[in-house]
């Protein structure tokens, strides 16, 4: 019987952090302030320092972070927003939630990330913004995307949900765009113990607007300037995220080591495409995703050996019922997104995974 290798495990990290995490919970419990208290304020400052941005606004989750960022920038009905064709559906949903239309742009097939060369063809007089997604923790080519946005007077909202700590040309993702969204869903690189998210920005006026939007449009009690939302980062989650943020650099190092081992152990397998890293990119390996034609067969083969894998994502947003074209209207033609969805496989990777476990996964793949 071979060793069971889970796709992801928080066991190792959470064992090491147990005392600090429980102390954080106790602190919130005893302080008695549970919504927008001191832990949220401290986490926002600490995350801003980490991400090298002037402002962080803690919100309820990643989808709401994206939605509020678009809303704060004034994007709404009649507007078009360029999004990757192969992202997690939240990126598209945020655009839909503000009443705008997501316009898919196909990725570079080698990096799975937005291809700046394809932006121009998607541009129309209605285009207002671009949402680049740093998929799998691989940073997009932000300098090129920002230059394009400036040239065409577009807003940029980075979706940094999978890439806390990644950088391109030495600058951290989540610090390029005008307002950037991230998620602290438990399995993200920086994960809470429940739902949580944030927006980062260097624009003070935008930050002020976001602080109001997340809290009933209210700058102070009983005064509502805008029709806002209730999307606040939870005080308890903020206290836990402060503990985890202190470990993030170490966790990122571990992820980079695991990816390097996969690269070494999986080199030269015919028909297996390993993740490519663009020049200037420093990924944080939220996921280690390989591509091969016989994806389903390999996944089943590994499952039989008790090696768990996942597919991110098996069905591209344009194939989801939520985005099916109205009757009589032509559907999307996005062959790269379809091809990536049919061939991608995410291998096990988590902080605390060993070189031996990576080698065992690689050996099984070679055997297949
Ligand atoms: C997880 C994720 C989101 C959404 O975050 P939630 O906190 O789950 O709402 C958005 N975009 C990407 C790329 C994600 O991976």
PDB file of N, CA and C in Angstrom, residues 139-201:
ATOM      1  N   UNK A 139       2.735  35.697 -11.822  1.00  0.00           N
ATOM      2  CA  UNK A 139       2.404  37.095 -12.091  1.00  0.00           C
ATOM      3  C   UNK A 139       2.242  37.381 -13.583  1.00  0.00           C
ATOM      4  N   UNK A 140       1.217  38.159 -13.929  1.00  0.00           N
ATOM      5  CA  UNK A 140       1.031  38.617 -15.313  1.00  0.00           C
ATOM      6  C   UNK A 140       2.108  39.646 -15.660  1.00  0.00           C
ATOM      7  N   UNK A 141       2.238  39.914 -16.951  1.00  0.00           N
ATOM      8  CA  UNK A 141       3.217  40.922 -17.403  1.00  0.00           C
ATOM      9  C   UNK A 141       2.644  42.319 -17.177  1.00  0.00           C
ATOM     10  N   UNK A 142       2.676  42.730 -15.903  1.00  0.00           N
ATOM     11  CA  UNK A 142       1.983  43.965 -15.515  1.00  0.00           C
ATOM     12  C   UNK A 142       2.527  45.239 -16.157  1.00  0.00           C
ATOM     13  N   UNK A 143       3.846  45.413 -16.320  1.00  0.00           N
ATOM     14  CA  UNK A 143       4.294  46.673 -16.939  1.00  0.00           C
ATOM     15  C   UNK A 143       3.675  46.877 -18.325  1.00  0.00           C
ATOM     16  N   UNK A 144       3.585  45.817 -19.106  1.00  0.00           N
ATOM     17  CA  UNK A 144       2.996  45.917 -20.441  1.00  0.00           C
ATOM     18  C   UNK A 144       1.491  46.198 -20.358  1.00  0.00           C
ATOM     19  N   UNK A 145       0.838  45.525 -19.436  1.00  0.00           N
ATOM     20  CA  UNK A 145      -0.613  45.712 -19.281  1.00  0.00           C
ATOM     21  C   UNK A 145      -0.915  47.133 -18.795  1.00  0.00           C
ATOM     22  N   UNK A 146      -0.118  47.647 -17.852  1.00  0.00           N
ATOM     23  CA  UNK A 146      -0.334  49.012 -17.357  1.00  0.00           C
ATOM     24  C   UNK A 146      -0.088  50.041 -18.460  1.00  0.00           C
ATOM     25  N   UNK A 147       0.918  49.785 -19.287  1.00  0.00           N
ATOM     26  CA  UNK A 147       1.210  50.724 -20.383  1.00  0.00           C
ATOM     27  C   UNK A 147       0.049  50.757 -21.376  1.00  0.00           C
ATOM     28  N   UNK A 148      -0.493  49.575 -21.678  1.00  0.00           N
ATOM     29  CA  UNK A 148      -1.646  49.495 -22.578  1.00  0.00           C
ATOM     30  C   UNK A 148      -2.839  50.242 -21.967  1.00  0.00           C
ATOM     31  N   UNK A 149      -3.069  50.029 -20.678  1.00  0.00           N
ATOM     32  CA  UNK A 149      -4.205  50.662 -19.993  1.00  0.00           C
ATOM     33  C   UNK A 149      -4.064  52.174 -20.015  1.00  0.00           C
ATOM     34  N   UNK A 150      -2.850  52.645 -19.780  1.00  0.00           N
ATOM     35  CA  UNK A 150      -2.632  54.093 -19.768  1.00  0.00           C
ATOM     36  C   UNK A 150      -2.876  54.680 -21.161  1.00  0.00           C
ATOM     37  N   UNK A 151      -2.380  53.986 -22.155  1.00  0.00           N
ATOM     38  CA  UNK A 151      -2.530  54.448 -23.538  1.00  0.00           C
ATOM     39  C   UNK A 151      -4.005  54.582 -23.924  1.00  0.00           C
ATOM     40  N   UNK A 152      -4.827  53.654 -23.412  1.00  0.00           N
ATOM     41  CA  UNK A 152      -6.239  53.632 -23.811  1.00  0.00           C
ATOM     42  C   UNK A 152      -7.169  54.108 -22.701  1.00  0.00           C
ATOM     43  N   UNK A 153      -6.599  54.706 -21.660  1.00  0.00           N
ATOM     44  CA  UNK A 153      -7.371  55.265 -20.543  1.00  0.00           C
ATOM     45  C   UNK A 153      -8.319  54.244 -19.923  1.00  0.00           C
ATOM     46  N   UNK A 154      -7.749  53.125 -19.533  1.00  0.00           N
ATOM     47  CA  UNK A 154      -8.530  52.067 -18.882  1.00  0.00           C
ATOM     48  C   UNK A 154      -8.090  51.938 -17.429  1.00  0.00           C
ATOM     49  N   UNK A 155      -9.020  51.518 -16.575  1.00  0.00           N
ATOM     50  CA  UNK A 155      -8.671  51.160 -15.203  1.00  0.00           C
ATOM     51  C   UNK A 155      -8.109  49.740 -15.191  1.00  0.00           C
ATOM     52  N   UNK A 156      -7.257  49.467 -14.219  1.00  0.00           N
ATOM     53  CA  UNK A 156      -6.747  48.106 -14.034  1.00  0.00           C
ATOM     54  C   UNK A 156      -7.057  47.652 -12.609  1.00  0.00           C
ATOM     55  N   UNK A 157      -7.708  46.502 -12.508  1.00  0.00           N
ATOM     56  CA  UNK A 157      -7.996  45.876 -11.214  1.00  0.00           C
ATOM     57  C   UNK A 157      -7.328  44.503 -11.241  1.00  0.00           C
ATOM     58  N   UNK A 158      -6.207  44.344 -10.540  1.00  0.00           N
ATOM     59  CA  UNK A 158      -5.569  43.030 -10.501  1.00  0.00           C
ATOM     60  C   UNK A 158      -6.402  42.076  -9.642  1.00  0.00           C
ATOM     61  N   UNK A 159      -6.553  40.854 -10.112  1.00  0.00           N
ATOM     62  CA  UNK A 159      -7.122  39.784  -9.277  1.00  0.00           C
ATOM     63  C   UNK A 159      -5.929  39.019  -8.702  1.00  0.00           C
ATOM     64  N   UNK A 160      -5.618  39.352  -7.439  1.00  0.00           N
ATOM     65  CA  UNK A 160      -4.411  38.815  -6.791  1.00  0.00           C
ATOM     66  C   UNK A 160      -4.745  37.686  -5.809  1.00  0.00           C
ATOM     67  N   UNK A 161      -5.908  37.051  -6.023  1.00  0.00           N
ATOM     68  CA  UNK A 161      -6.384  36.034  -5.072  1.00  0.00           C
ATOM     69  C   UNK A 161      -5.411  34.862  -4.928  1.00  0.00           C
ATOM     70  N   UNK A 162      -4.671  34.557  -6.004  1.00  0.00           N
ATOM     71  CA  UNK A 162      -3.808  33.368  -5.962  1.00  0.00           C
ATOM     72  C   UNK A 162      -2.331  33.741  -5.839  1.00  0.00           C
ATOM     73  N   UNK A 163      -2.031  35.005  -5.613  1.00  0.00           N
ATOM     74  CA  UNK A 163      -0.629  35.410  -5.825  1.00  0.00           C
ATOM     75  C   UNK A 163      -0.051  36.347  -4.764  1.00  0.00           C
ATOM     76  N   UNK A 164      -0.520  36.284  -3.522  1.00  0.00           N
ATOM     77  CA  UNK A 164       0.062  37.177  -2.508  1.00  0.00           C
ATOM     78  C   UNK A 164       1.565  36.933  -2.407  1.00  0.00           C
ATOM     79  N   UNK A 165       2.345  37.974  -2.645  1.00  0.00           N
ATOM     80  CA  UNK A 165       3.807  37.857  -2.524  1.00  0.00           C
ATOM     81  C   UNK A 165       4.534  37.632  -3.838  1.00  0.00           C
ATOM     82  N   UNK A 166       3.791  37.434  -4.937  1.00  0.00           N
ATOM     83  CA  UNK A 166       4.435  37.277  -6.242  1.00  0.00           C
ATOM     84  C   UNK A 166       4.901  38.650  -6.728  1.00  0.00           C
ATOM     85  N   UNK A 167       5.863  38.653  -7.649  1.00  0.00           N
ATOM     86  CA  UNK A 167       6.310  39.941  -8.179  1.00  0.00           C
ATOM     87  C   UNK A 167       6.647  39.830  -9.655  1.00  0.00           C
ATOM     88  N   UNK A 168       6.569  40.970 -10.331  1.00  0.00           N
ATOM     89  CA  UNK A 168       7.012  41.041 -11.730  1.00  0.00           C
ATOM     90  C   UNK A 168       7.975  42.216 -11.845  1.00  0.00           C
ATOM     91  N   UNK A 169       9.146  41.960 -12.386  1.00  0.00           N
ATOM     92  CA  UNK A 169      10.206  42.980 -12.501  1.00  0.00           C
ATOM     93  C   UNK A 169      10.449  43.647 -11.149  1.00  0.00           C
ATOM     94  N   UNK A 170      10.390  42.849 -10.089  1.00  0.00           N
ATOM     95  CA  UNK A 170      10.708  43.346  -8.755  1.00  0.00           C
ATOM     96  C   UNK A 170       9.568  44.041  -8.033  1.00  0.00           C
ATOM     97  N   UNK A 171       8.417  44.204  -8.687  1.00  0.00           N
ATOM     98  CA  UNK A 171       7.274  44.866  -8.023  1.00  0.00           C
ATOM     99  C   UNK A 171       6.194  43.837  -7.694  1.00  0.00           C
ATOM    100  N   UNK A 172       5.638  43.954  -6.474  1.00  0.00           N
ATOM    101  CA  UNK A 172       4.660  42.965  -6.014  1.00  0.00           C
ATOM    102  C   UNK A 172       3.337  43.062  -6.774  1.00  0.00           C
ATOM    103  N   UNK A 173       2.770  41.919  -7.090  1.00  0.00           N
ATOM    104  CA  UNK A 173       1.417  41.905  -7.648  1.00  0.00           C
ATOM    105  C   UNK A 173       0.472  42.475  -6.587  1.00  0.00           C
ATOM    106  N   UNK A 174      -0.587  43.092  -7.046  1.00  0.00           N
ATOM    107  CA  UNK A 174      -1.503  43.747  -6.107  1.00  0.00           C
ATOM    108  C   UNK A 174      -1.076  45.176  -5.812  1.00  0.00           C
ATOM    109  N   UNK A 175       0.039  45.617  -6.441  1.00  0.00           N
ATOM    110  CA  UNK A 175       0.472  47.007  -6.246  1.00  0.00           C
ATOM    111  C   UNK A 175       0.585  47.766  -7.569  1.00  0.00           C
ATOM    112  N   UNK A 176       0.245  47.104  -8.685  1.00  0.00           N
ATOM    113  CA  UNK A 176       0.338  47.757  -9.998  1.00  0.00           C
ATOM    114  C   UNK A 176      -0.963  48.499 -10.346  1.00  0.00           C
ATOM    115  N   UNK A 177      -2.072  47.824 -10.198  1.00  0.00           N
ATOM    116  CA  UNK A 177      -3.352  48.330 -10.691  1.00  0.00           C
ATOM    117  C   UNK A 177      -3.882  49.475  -9.845  1.00  0.00           C
ATOM    118  N   UNK A 178      -4.995  50.065 -10.307  1.00  0.00           N
ATOM    119  CA  UNK A 178      -5.568  51.206  -9.585  1.00  0.00           C
ATOM    120  C   UNK A 178      -6.229  50.777  -8.286  1.00  0.00           C
ATOM    121  N   UNK A 179      -6.917  49.628  -8.321  1.00  0.00           N
ATOM    122  CA  UNK A 179      -7.493  49.030  -7.111  1.00  0.00           C
ATOM    123  C   UNK A 179      -7.427  47.527  -7.315  1.00  0.00           C
ATOM    124  N   UNK A 180      -6.811  46.815  -6.403  1.00  0.00           N
ATOM    125  CA  UNK A 180      -6.541  45.384  -6.620  1.00  0.00           C
ATOM    126  C   UNK A 180      -7.222  44.543  -5.569  1.00  0.00           C
ATOM    127  N   UNK A 181      -7.732  43.402  -6.016  1.00  0.00           N
ATOM    128  CA  UNK A 181      -8.516  42.556  -5.120  1.00  0.00           C
ATOM    129  C   UNK A 181      -7.731  41.313  -4.764  1.00  0.00           C
ATOM    130  N   UNK A 182      -7.927  40.834  -3.535  1.00  0.00           N
ATOM    131  CA  UNK A 182      -7.354  39.546  -3.178  1.00  0.00           C
ATOM    132  C   UNK A 182      -8.338  38.790  -2.285  1.00  0.00           C
ATOM    133  N   UNK A 183      -8.076  37.499  -2.150  1.00  0.00           N
ATOM    134  CA  UNK A 183      -8.938  36.631  -1.346  1.00  0.00           C
ATOM    135  C   UNK A 183      -8.094  35.923  -0.303  1.00  0.00           C
ATOM    136  N   UNK A 184      -8.658  35.783   0.895  1.00  0.00           N
ATOM    137  CA  UNK A 184      -7.997  35.001   1.935  1.00  0.00           C
ATOM    138  C   UNK A 184      -8.801  33.740   2.250  1.00  0.00           C
ATOM    139  N   UNK A 185      -9.444  33.197   1.239  1.00  0.00           N
ATOM    140  CA  UNK A 185     -10.110  31.888   1.358  1.00  0.00           C
ATOM    141  C   UNK A 185      -9.093  30.898   1.959  1.00  0.00           C
ATOM    142  N   UNK A 186      -9.540  29.943   2.783  1.00  0.00           N
ATOM    143  CA  UNK A 186      -8.573  29.143   3.557  1.00  0.00           C
ATOM    144  C   UNK A 186      -7.431  28.494   2.776  1.00  0.00           C
ATOM    145  N   UNK A 187      -7.661  28.079   1.527  1.00  0.00           N
ATOM    146  CA  UNK A 187      -6.585  27.407   0.803  1.00  0.00           C
ATOM    147  C   UNK A 187      -5.710  28.346  -0.030  1.00  0.00           C
ATOM    148  N   UNK A 188      -5.987  29.649  -0.006  1.00  0.00           N
ATOM    149  CA  UNK A 188      -5.109  30.572  -0.738  1.00  0.00           C
ATOM    150  C   UNK A 188      -3.744  30.623  -0.040  1.00  0.00           C
ATOM    151  N   UNK A 189      -2.770  31.251  -0.688  1.00  0.00           N
ATOM    152  CA  UNK A 189      -1.430  31.295  -0.086  1.00  0.00           C
ATOM    153  C   UNK A 189      -1.452  31.964   1.287  1.00  0.00           C
ATOM    154  N   UNK A 190      -2.256  33.026   1.419  1.00  0.00           N
ATOM    155  CA  UNK A 190      -2.525  33.612   2.737  1.00  0.00           C
ATOM    156  C   UNK A 190      -3.996  33.344   3.010  1.00  0.00           C
ATOM    157  N   UNK A 191      -4.273  32.376   3.876  1.00  0.00           N
ATOM    158  CA  UNK A 191      -5.653  31.929   4.069  1.00  0.00           C
ATOM    159  C   UNK A 191      -6.138  32.158   5.490  1.00  0.00           C
ATOM    160  N   UNK A 192      -7.379  32.623   5.600  1.00  0.00           N
ATOM    161  CA  UNK A 192      -8.032  32.768   6.902  1.00  0.00           C
ATOM    162  C   UNK A 192      -8.630  31.410   7.290  1.00  0.00           C
ATOM    163  N   UNK A 193      -9.446  31.400   8.354  1.00  0.00           N
ATOM    164  CA  UNK A 193     -10.157  30.171   8.725  1.00  0.00           C
ATOM    165  C   UNK A 193     -11.632  30.327   8.362  1.00  0.00           C
ATOM    166  N   UNK A 194     -11.864  30.997   7.272  1.00  0.00           N
ATOM    167  CA  UNK A 194     -13.221  31.233   6.791  1.00  0.00           C
ATOM    168  C   UNK A 194     -13.089  32.190   5.623  1.00  0.00           C
ATOM    169  N   UNK A 195     -14.178  32.840   5.248  1.00  0.00           N
ATOM    170  CA  UNK A 195     -14.117  33.782   4.136  1.00  0.00           C
ATOM    171  C   UNK A 195     -13.485  35.104   4.563  1.00  0.00           C
ATOM    172  N   UNK A 196     -12.694  35.664   3.677  1.00  0.00           N
ATOM    173  CA  UNK A 196     -12.093  36.981   3.907  1.00  0.00           C
ATOM    174  C   UNK A 196     -11.470  37.453   2.603  1.00  0.00           C
ATOM    175  N   UNK A 197     -11.322  38.772   2.472  1.00  0.00           N
ATOM    176  CA  UNK A 197     -10.705  39.332   1.268  1.00  0.00           C
ATOM    177  C   UNK A 197     -10.253  40.753   1.536  1.00  0.00           C
ATOM    178  N   UNK A 198      -9.610  41.353   0.542  1.00  0.00           N
ATOM    179  CA  UNK A 198      -9.149  42.738   0.714  1.00  0.00           C
ATOM    180  C   UNK A 198      -8.939  43.394  -0.641  1.00  0.00           C
ATOM    181  N   UNK A 199      -8.919  44.725  -0.603  1.00  0.00           N
ATOM    182  CA  UNK A 199      -8.574  45.535  -1.773  1.00  0.00           C
ATOM    183  C   UNK A 199      -7.339  46.349  -1.394  1.00  0.00           C
ATOM    184  N   UNK A 200      -6.371  46.430  -2.298  1.00  0.00           N
ATOM    185  CA  UNK A 200      -5.195  47.268  -2.076  1.00  0.00           C
ATOM    186  C   UNK A 200      -5.180  48.372  -3.123  1.00  0.00           C
ATOM    187  N   UNK A 201      -4.760  49.565  -2.703  1.00  0.00           N
ATOM    188  CA  UNK A 201      -4.691  50.694  -3.640  1.00  0.00           C
ATOM    189  C   UNK A 201      -3.713  51.745  -3.125  1.00  0.00           C
TER     190      UNK A 201
END
